[in-house]
Coordinates of C-alpha atoms and ligand atoms in Angstrom, one line a residue:
M11 CA 87.0 113.8 93.1
K12 CA 87.3 112.1 96.3
N13 CA 90.5 110.2 95.7
L14 CA 93.6 111.1 93.7
I15 CA 94.6 107.6 92.1
N16 CA 95.3 108.9 88.4
I17 CA 96.0 112.3 87.3
T18 CA 93.0 112.1 85.0
D19 CA 90.8 112.0 88.1
L20 CA 91.4 115.7 88.1
T21 CA 89.7 117.7 85.1
V22 CA 91.9 120.4 83.4
E23 CA 89.6 122.9 85.2
E24 CA 90.4 121.4 88.5
I25 CA 94.1 121.4 87.7
D26 CA 93.9 125.0 86.6
E27 CA 92.3 125.9 90.1
L28 CA 95.0 123.9 91.9
V29 CA 97.7 125.9 90.1
K30 CA 96.0 128.9 91.0
V31 CA 95.8 128.2 94.7
A32 CA 99.4 127.1 94.7
L33 CA 100.5 130.5 93.2
D34 CA 98.4 132.1 95.8
I35 CA 100.1 130.3 98.6
I36 CA 103.4 131.2 97.2
A37 CA 102.5 135.0 97.2
N38 CA 100.7 135.0 100.6
P39 CA 101.8 132.1 102.6
E40 CA 100.7 133.4 105.8
K41 CA 96.9 133.4 104.7
Y42 CA 97.2 129.4 104.7
Q43 CA 99.0 128.9 107.8
D44 CA 96.2 127.7 110.0
A45 CA 93.8 126.4 107.3
C46 CA 94.3 122.7 108.2
R47 CA 94.4 123.2 112.0
H48 CA 93.3 119.8 113.8
K49 CA 93.4 117.9 110.6
L50 CA 95.8 115.1 110.3
L51 CA 97.3 113.6 107.5
A52 CA 99.0 109.9 107.5
T53 CA 101.8 109.4 105.1
L54 CA 101.9 105.6 104.5
F55 CA 105.2 104.7 102.5
F56 CA 106.0 101.3 101.9
E57 CA 108.8 102.4 99.3
P58 CA 111.7 104.9 99.6
S59 CA 111.2 108.5 99.2
T60 CA 112.6 111.7 99.9
R61 CA 110.7 114.5 98.2
T62 CA 107.2 113.2 98.0
R63 CA 106.9 112.2 101.6
L64 CA 108.8 115.1 103.1
S65 CA 106.9 117.6 100.7
F66 CA 103.7 116.2 101.8
E67 CA 104.6 116.3 105.4
S68 CA 106.0 119.9 105.1
A69 CA 102.8 120.8 103.0
M70 CA 100.5 119.7 105.9
H71 CA 102.6 121.5 108.7
R72 CA 102.7 124.6 106.7
L73 CA 99.0 124.3 106.6
G74 CA 98.9 124.1 110.4
G75 CA 97.9 120.5 110.5
S76 CA 99.7 117.6 111.9
V77 CA 101.5 114.2 110.3
V78 CA 101.7 110.5 111.4
G79 CA 103.0 107.9 109.4
F80 CA 105.9 105.5 108.4
S81 CA 108.6 105.9 105.8
E82 CA 109.1 101.9 105.2
A83 CA 106.9 98.9 105.4
G84 CA 109.6 97.3 108.0
S85 CA 108.4 99.6 110.5
S86 CA 104.9 98.9 110.1
S87 CA 102.6 95.8 110.8
S88 CA 103.1 94.8 107.2
A89 CA 106.4 93.3 108.4
K90 CA 104.1 91.0 110.5
G91 CA 102.1 90.1 107.5
E92 CA 99.4 92.5 108.0
S93 CA 97.5 93.0 104.3
L94 CA 97.7 96.6 102.9
S95 CA 93.5 96.4 103.1
D96 CA 93.7 96.1 106.9
T97 CA 96.5 98.8 107.4
V98 CA 94.6 101.2 105.5
Q99 CA 91.2 100.5 107.2
T100 CA 93.1 101.0 110.5
V101 CA 94.7 104.2 109.6
G102 CA 91.3 105.5 108.2
C103 CA 90.1 105.4 111.7
Y104 CA 92.9 107.9 112.8
A105 CA 93.5 110.3 110.0
D106 CA 91.6 112.6 107.9
I107 CA 93.6 112.0 104.7
I108 CA 95.9 109.4 103.5
A109 CA 99.1 109.8 101.2
M110 CA 100.3 106.3 100.3
R111 CA 103.2 104.9 98.1
H112 CA 103.3 101.3 97.4
P113 CA 105.5 99.2 95.2
K114 CA 102.5 97.3 93.7
E115 CA 100.6 98.7 90.8
G116 CA 96.9 99.5 91.7
A117 CA 97.5 99.2 95.6
P118 CA 95.8 102.7 96.1
I119 CA 92.9 101.2 94.3
V120 CA 92.6 98.4 97.1
A121 CA 93.1 101.1 99.7
E122 CA 90.4 103.5 98.5
R123 CA 87.8 100.4 98.9
R124 CA 88.6 100.2 102.4
T125 CA 88.2 103.5 104.0
D126 CA 86.1 106.7 103.7
V127 CA 89.1 109.0 104.1
P128 CA 90.4 110.6 101.0
I129 CA 93.4 108.7 99.3
I130 CA 96.2 110.3 97.6
N131 CA 98.5 107.9 95.4
A132 CA 101.8 109.0 96.2
G133 CA 103.3 106.3 93.4
D134 CA 102.2 102.8 92.8
G135 CA 104.9 100.7 91.3
S136 CA 105.8 101.6 87.8
H137 CA 102.2 102.8 87.1
N138 CA 101.2 106.5 88.1
H139 CA 102.4 109.4 90.2
P140 CA 99.9 112.0 89.9
T141 CA 101.1 114.4 92.6
Q142 CA 104.6 114.5 90.9
T143 CA 102.7 115.4 87.7
L144 CA 100.8 118.1 89.7
T145 CA 104.5 119.4 90.8
D146 CA 105.6 119.3 87.3
L147 CA 102.7 121.1 85.8
L148 CA 103.2 123.9 88.5
T149 CA 106.9 124.4 87.2
I150 CA 105.9 124.3 83.5
W151 CA 103.2 126.9 84.2
R152 CA 105.8 129.1 86.3
S153 CA 108.4 128.9 83.7
K154 CA 106.3 129.1 80.5
G155 CA 103.0 130.6 81.6
R156 CA 101.2 128.0 79.4
F157 CA 100.2 124.5 79.0
N158 CA 99.3 124.5 75.4
D159 CA 101.7 124.5 72.4
L160 CA 104.8 122.8 73.9
T161 CA 107.1 120.2 72.5
I162 CA 108.0 117.9 75.2
G163 CA 110.9 115.4 75.3
L164 CA 110.9 112.5 77.8
C165 CA 114.1 110.8 78.1
G166 CA 115.3 107.8 79.9
D167 CA 113.3 105.1 81.4
L168 CA 110.3 105.4 80.0
K169 CA 109.0 101.9 80.6
F170 CA 109.1 101.9 84.3
G171 CA 109.2 105.5 85.2
R172 CA 105.8 106.3 86.7
T173 CA 106.3 110.1 86.5
V174 CA 106.3 110.3 82.5
H175 CA 103.2 108.0 82.5
S176 CA 101.1 110.5 84.6
L177 CA 102.7 113.5 83.0
V178 CA 101.7 112.3 79.4
G179 CA 98.0 111.6 80.8
A180 CA 97.9 115.2 82.1
M181 CA 99.5 117.2 78.9
A182 CA 97.4 115.2 76.5
R183 CA 94.4 117.0 77.4
Y184 CA 96.0 120.3 76.2
T185 CA 96.3 121.7 72.6
G186 CA 99.2 121.9 70.5
I187 CA 101.4 119.5 72.6
K188 CA 103.9 117.4 70.7
F189 CA 105.9 114.4 72.7
I190 CA 109.2 113.1 71.8
F191 CA 110.1 110.0 73.5
I192 CA 113.9 109.4 73.8
A193 CA 114.4 105.8 75.2
P194 CA 116.2 102.7 74.5
E195 CA 114.5 99.9 72.9
E196 CA 114.0 98.0 76.1
L197 CA 112.8 101.1 78.1
R198 CA 110.3 102.5 75.5
F199 CA 107.3 104.2 76.6
P200 CA 104.2 101.8 77.2
H201 CA 102.1 101.3 74.1
Y202 CA 99.0 101.1 76.1
I203 CA 99.3 104.7 77.1
I204 CA 100.2 105.9 73.6
E205 CA 97.0 104.3 72.6
S206 CA 94.6 105.3 75.1
E207 CA 96.1 108.9 75.5
L208 CA 97.7 110.0 72.1
E209 CA 96.5 107.8 69.3
S210 CA 92.8 108.2 70.3
R211 CA 93.0 111.9 70.4
G212 CA 95.4 112.2 67.3
I213 CA 98.2 113.7 69.5
E214 CA 101.6 114.1 67.7
Y215 CA 104.4 111.8 68.9
R216 CA 107.7 110.5 68.0
E217 CA 110.0 107.7 69.2
V218 CA 113.8 108.4 69.0
G219 CA 117.0 107.0 70.4
T220 CA 119.0 109.9 71.0
M221 CA 118.5 113.5 72.6
E222 CA 121.0 115.0 70.3
E223 CA 118.7 114.6 67.2
V224 CA 115.7 116.4 68.8
M225 CA 117.6 118.9 71.5
P226 CA 116.8 122.1 69.2
E227 CA 112.9 121.3 68.9
L228 CA 112.2 121.1 72.7
D229 CA 110.5 123.3 75.0
V230 CA 110.8 121.0 77.8
L231 CA 113.4 118.2 78.4
Y232 CA 112.3 115.7 81.1
M233 CA 114.9 113.5 82.3
T234 CA 114.4 110.3 84.1
R235 CA 116.3 107.8 86.4
V236 CA 116.5 104.3 85.2
Q237 CA 114.4 102.5 87.7
R238 CA 116.7 99.9 88.9
E239 CA 114.3 98.7 91.6
R240 CA 111.9 97.5 88.7
F241 CA 114.4 95.4 86.8
F242 CA 114.0 91.8 86.9
N243 CA 118.0 91.3 86.5
E244 CA 121.0 93.5 87.6
A245 CA 122.8 92.8 84.3
D246 CA 120.2 94.6 82.4
Y247 CA 120.1 97.6 84.7
I248 CA 123.9 98.0 84.5
R249 CA 123.7 97.7 80.7
L250 CA 121.1 100.4 80.3
K251 CA 121.8 102.8 83.4
D252 CA 124.1 105.2 81.7
T253 CA 122.5 105.4 78.3
Y254 CA 121.7 109.1 78.7
I255 CA 123.9 111.4 80.5
L256 CA 122.8 115.1 80.1
T257 CA 126.0 117.4 80.0
P258 CA 126.4 121.1 79.5
D259 CA 127.7 120.7 75.8
K260 CA 124.4 118.8 74.8
L261 CA 122.7 121.7 75.9
D262 CA 124.2 124.4 73.5
P263 CA 121.9 123.5 70.6
A264 CA 118.8 123.9 72.8
K265 CA 116.5 126.7 73.0
K266 CA 117.5 129.4 75.4
D267 CA 114.2 129.0 77.1
M268 CA 113.9 125.3 77.1
I269 CA 113.6 124.1 80.6
V270 CA 115.3 120.7 81.9
M271 CA 113.3 118.9 84.3
H272 CA 113.6 115.7 86.5
P273 CA 111.5 114.5 89.3
L274 CA 114.6 113.4 91.1
P275 CA 116.5 111.5 92.6
R276 CA 119.1 111.6 89.6
V277 CA 121.9 109.1 89.6
N278 CA 124.1 109.7 86.6
E279 CA 121.5 111.1 83.9
I280 CA 122.2 114.6 84.6
S281 CA 125.8 116.0 85.2
V282 CA 126.0 118.2 88.3
A283 CA 127.7 120.8 85.9
V284 CA 124.2 121.1 84.3
D285 CA 122.7 122.6 87.7
D286 CA 124.3 126.0 87.2
D287 CA 122.5 126.4 83.9
P288 CA 119.5 128.8 84.3
R289 CA 117.4 126.1 82.2
A290 CA 118.0 123.4 85.0
M291 CA 114.4 123.4 86.8
Y292 CA 114.7 120.4 89.1
F293 CA 115.5 121.9 92.3
T294 CA 112.8 124.5 91.6
Q295 CA 110.6 121.7 90.6
A296 CA 111.0 119.9 93.9
K297 CA 110.1 123.1 95.8
N298 CA 106.9 123.6 93.8
G299 CA 106.1 120.1 95.0
M300 CA 105.2 121.4 98.3
F301 CA 103.1 124.3 97.3
I302 CA 100.9 122.2 94.9
R303 CA 100.6 119.6 97.6
M304 CA 99.2 122.2 100.0
A305 CA 96.7 123.2 97.3
L306 CA 95.8 119.5 96.8
I307 CA 95.4 118.9 100.5
L308 CA 93.1 121.9 100.9
K309 CA 90.9 120.8 98.1
M310 CA 90.7 117.2 99.2
L311 CA 89.8 118.3 102.9
E312 CA 87.3 120.8 101.2
V313 CA 88.9 123.7 103.3
T314 CA 88.1 127.1 101.7
V315 CA 90.5 129.9 102.7
Ligands
NCD497 C1 110.1 109.5 91.5 C2 109.3 108.3 91.8 O1 109.2 107.9 93.0 O2 108.7 107.6 90.9 N1 110.5 110.3 92.5 C3 109.8 111.3 93.0 O3 108.7 111.1 93.5 N2 110.1 112.5 92.9 C4 111.1 109.3 90.3 C5 112.2 108.3 90.6 O4 112.3 107.7 91.7 O5 112.9 108.2 89.9

């Protein structure tokens, strides 16, 4: 694997290895503190981000490397009309590795053709978000100790939410996985992924309208934000934005060891009162993101420690 565009660019063995390295980084951070000395990461973010960009940048700094980049298209030459291809070709002259986020689906595929420097997709439109999935996998591993035999409920904007698309692509390769898609009619999980990842492999899934009807079954409840920026009209967003709000009482019938995940940012879909529940895992998830990105950078730069 030279570039990480889709989560399926990584084999399950490579994912196991990344998780193993991330766990070692957590246990022995000092061992890695100079691993990427004199290496340069470029973060090209054409869309807003807090966790993804800052965890990439923190990851590179904690490996002893350096970072350049921009956090909005408006501060780069794309505001002058430069094409993505030209921007990437230029940055490829400076950096050793590039993490990029772009509102257009497929943008990282354009980018990978224009440079020999490894490209990491940090989110492309409503398509994929493979490094969020690595974050999610490390979180599942640290909480559950396994990737098999899990019933995973995905709730909210399953149409435009790129994190759930990548997560399903990853989890569909393990055994004993059951998916329950919890979404309003308008925001259902894309059928093309159901066909290619689930039906082709005979993986069990259900589509339901409420979280209450499935709560007792779940090992993982993955909440998502309704993706306002992907809607064609504001009225639809307003109508759908508060379809699901997780509150402490809704967790009463859930398993005691169920985990609540969310890629963040949250808007209204998880009440802050849930944060005190030991099952709430979303801030731990954010922290895991830095460690697994450290492991990913090491792998992609072919650095051995
Ligand atoms: C997600 C994203 O950008 O897709 N955020 C993140 O990277 N942690 C989810 C979202 O924006 O809702």
